[in-house]
Amino acid sequence: RLGQGISIDFDGDGLLDLLTSAGTQDIGGITRVGRVFVYRGVGAVFPPTTPTSMLDNPTPQHDSQFGRIAPW
């Protein structure tokens, strides 16, 4: 389930990228750790249908909900 999102030039290539949160994402058997999906802008195809990268909580803990409240 995706939550908040923002469109910015995340990687500095001049194209808009989409960052969106999934604060309730389960990862590695740990529930509600959270994850942020990055969809990098690629010309006329925006956003791509699959994320180009993901950002995970560096210290995953149950119910930490990384990305739920976006820092931007």
C-alpha positions as a printed NumPy array, in Angstrom:
array([[  0.   ,   0.   ,   0.   ],
       [  1.59 ,   3.239,  -1.124],
       [  1.231,   6.438,   0.864],
       [  2.764,   9.871,   0.569],
       [  4.666,  10.753,  -2.551],
       [  6.705,  13.602,  -3.92 ],
       [  8.021,  14.411,  -7.341],
       [ 11.521,  15.917,  -7.344],
       [ 14.774,  15.58 ,  -9.255],
       [ 16.16 ,  13.061,  -6.757],
       [ 19.265,  12.088,  -8.726],
       [ 20.176,  15.429, -10.369],
       [ 19.72 ,  14.29 , -13.977],
       [ 17.229,  17.059, -14.857],
       [ 14.229,  14.695, -14.972],
       [ 11.533,  14.507, -12.296],
       [ 11.564,  11.376, -10.153],
       [  8.789,  10.061,  -7.942],
       [  9.436,   8.953,  -4.354],
       [  6.556,   7.243,  -2.62 ],
       [  6.296,   5.622,   0.781],
       [  5.013,   2.234,   1.846],
       [  5.152,   2.625,   5.617],
       [  3.482,  -0.709,   6.334],
       [  5.736,  -2.831,   4.074],
       [  6.902,  -6.092,   5.694],
       [ 10.562,  -6.917,   5.016],
       [ 12.476, -10.066,   5.886],
       [  9.815, -11.396,   8.225],
       [  9.647,  -8.132,  10.201],
       [  6.2  ,  -6.537,  10.061],
       [  5.482,  -2.902,   9.213],
       [  9.131,  -1.956,   8.724],
       [  8.383,   0.365,   5.808],
       [ 10.089,   1.146,   2.516],
       [ 10.385,   4.072,   0.105],
       [ 10.1  ,   3.349,  -3.627],
       [ 11.999,   5.496,  -6.129],
       [ 10.708,   5.82 ,  -9.692],
       [ 13.327,   7.668, -11.733],
       [ 12.097,   9.831, -14.607],
       [ 12.974,   8.372, -17.98 ],
       [ 11.973,  10.796, -20.737],
       [  8.361,  10.392, -21.863],
       [  7.721,   7.352, -19.663],
       [  6.892,   8.713, -16.192],
       [  6.652,   7.029, -13.869],
       [  8.087,   3.664, -14.855],
       [  5.799,   0.755, -14.022],
       [  8.274,  -0.725, -11.549],
       [ 10.466,   1.136,  -9.059],
       [ 14.018,   1.736, -10.191],
       [ 15.282,   1.521,  -6.613],
       [ 14.114,   1.202,  -3.018],
       [ 15.22 ,   2.821,   0.213],
       [ 14.999,   0.66 ,   3.328],
       [ 15.215,   1.446,   7.006],
       [ 18.895,   1.019,   7.977],
       [ 17.816,  -0.302,  11.399],
       [ 14.645,  -2.324,  10.695],
       [ 12.408,  -2.878,  13.687],
       [  8.823,  -4.1  ,  14.025],
       [  6.337,  -1.288,  13.384],
       [  9.01 ,   1.353,  12.646],
       [  7.092,   2.35 ,   9.455],
       [ 10.074,   3.855,   7.611],
       [  8.853,   6.396,   5.044],
       [  5.388,   6.693,   6.559],
       [  6.033,  10.316,   7.456],
       [  8.124,  11.514,   4.567],
       [ 11.031,  13.762,   5.578],
       [ 10.42 ,  16.048,   2.637]])
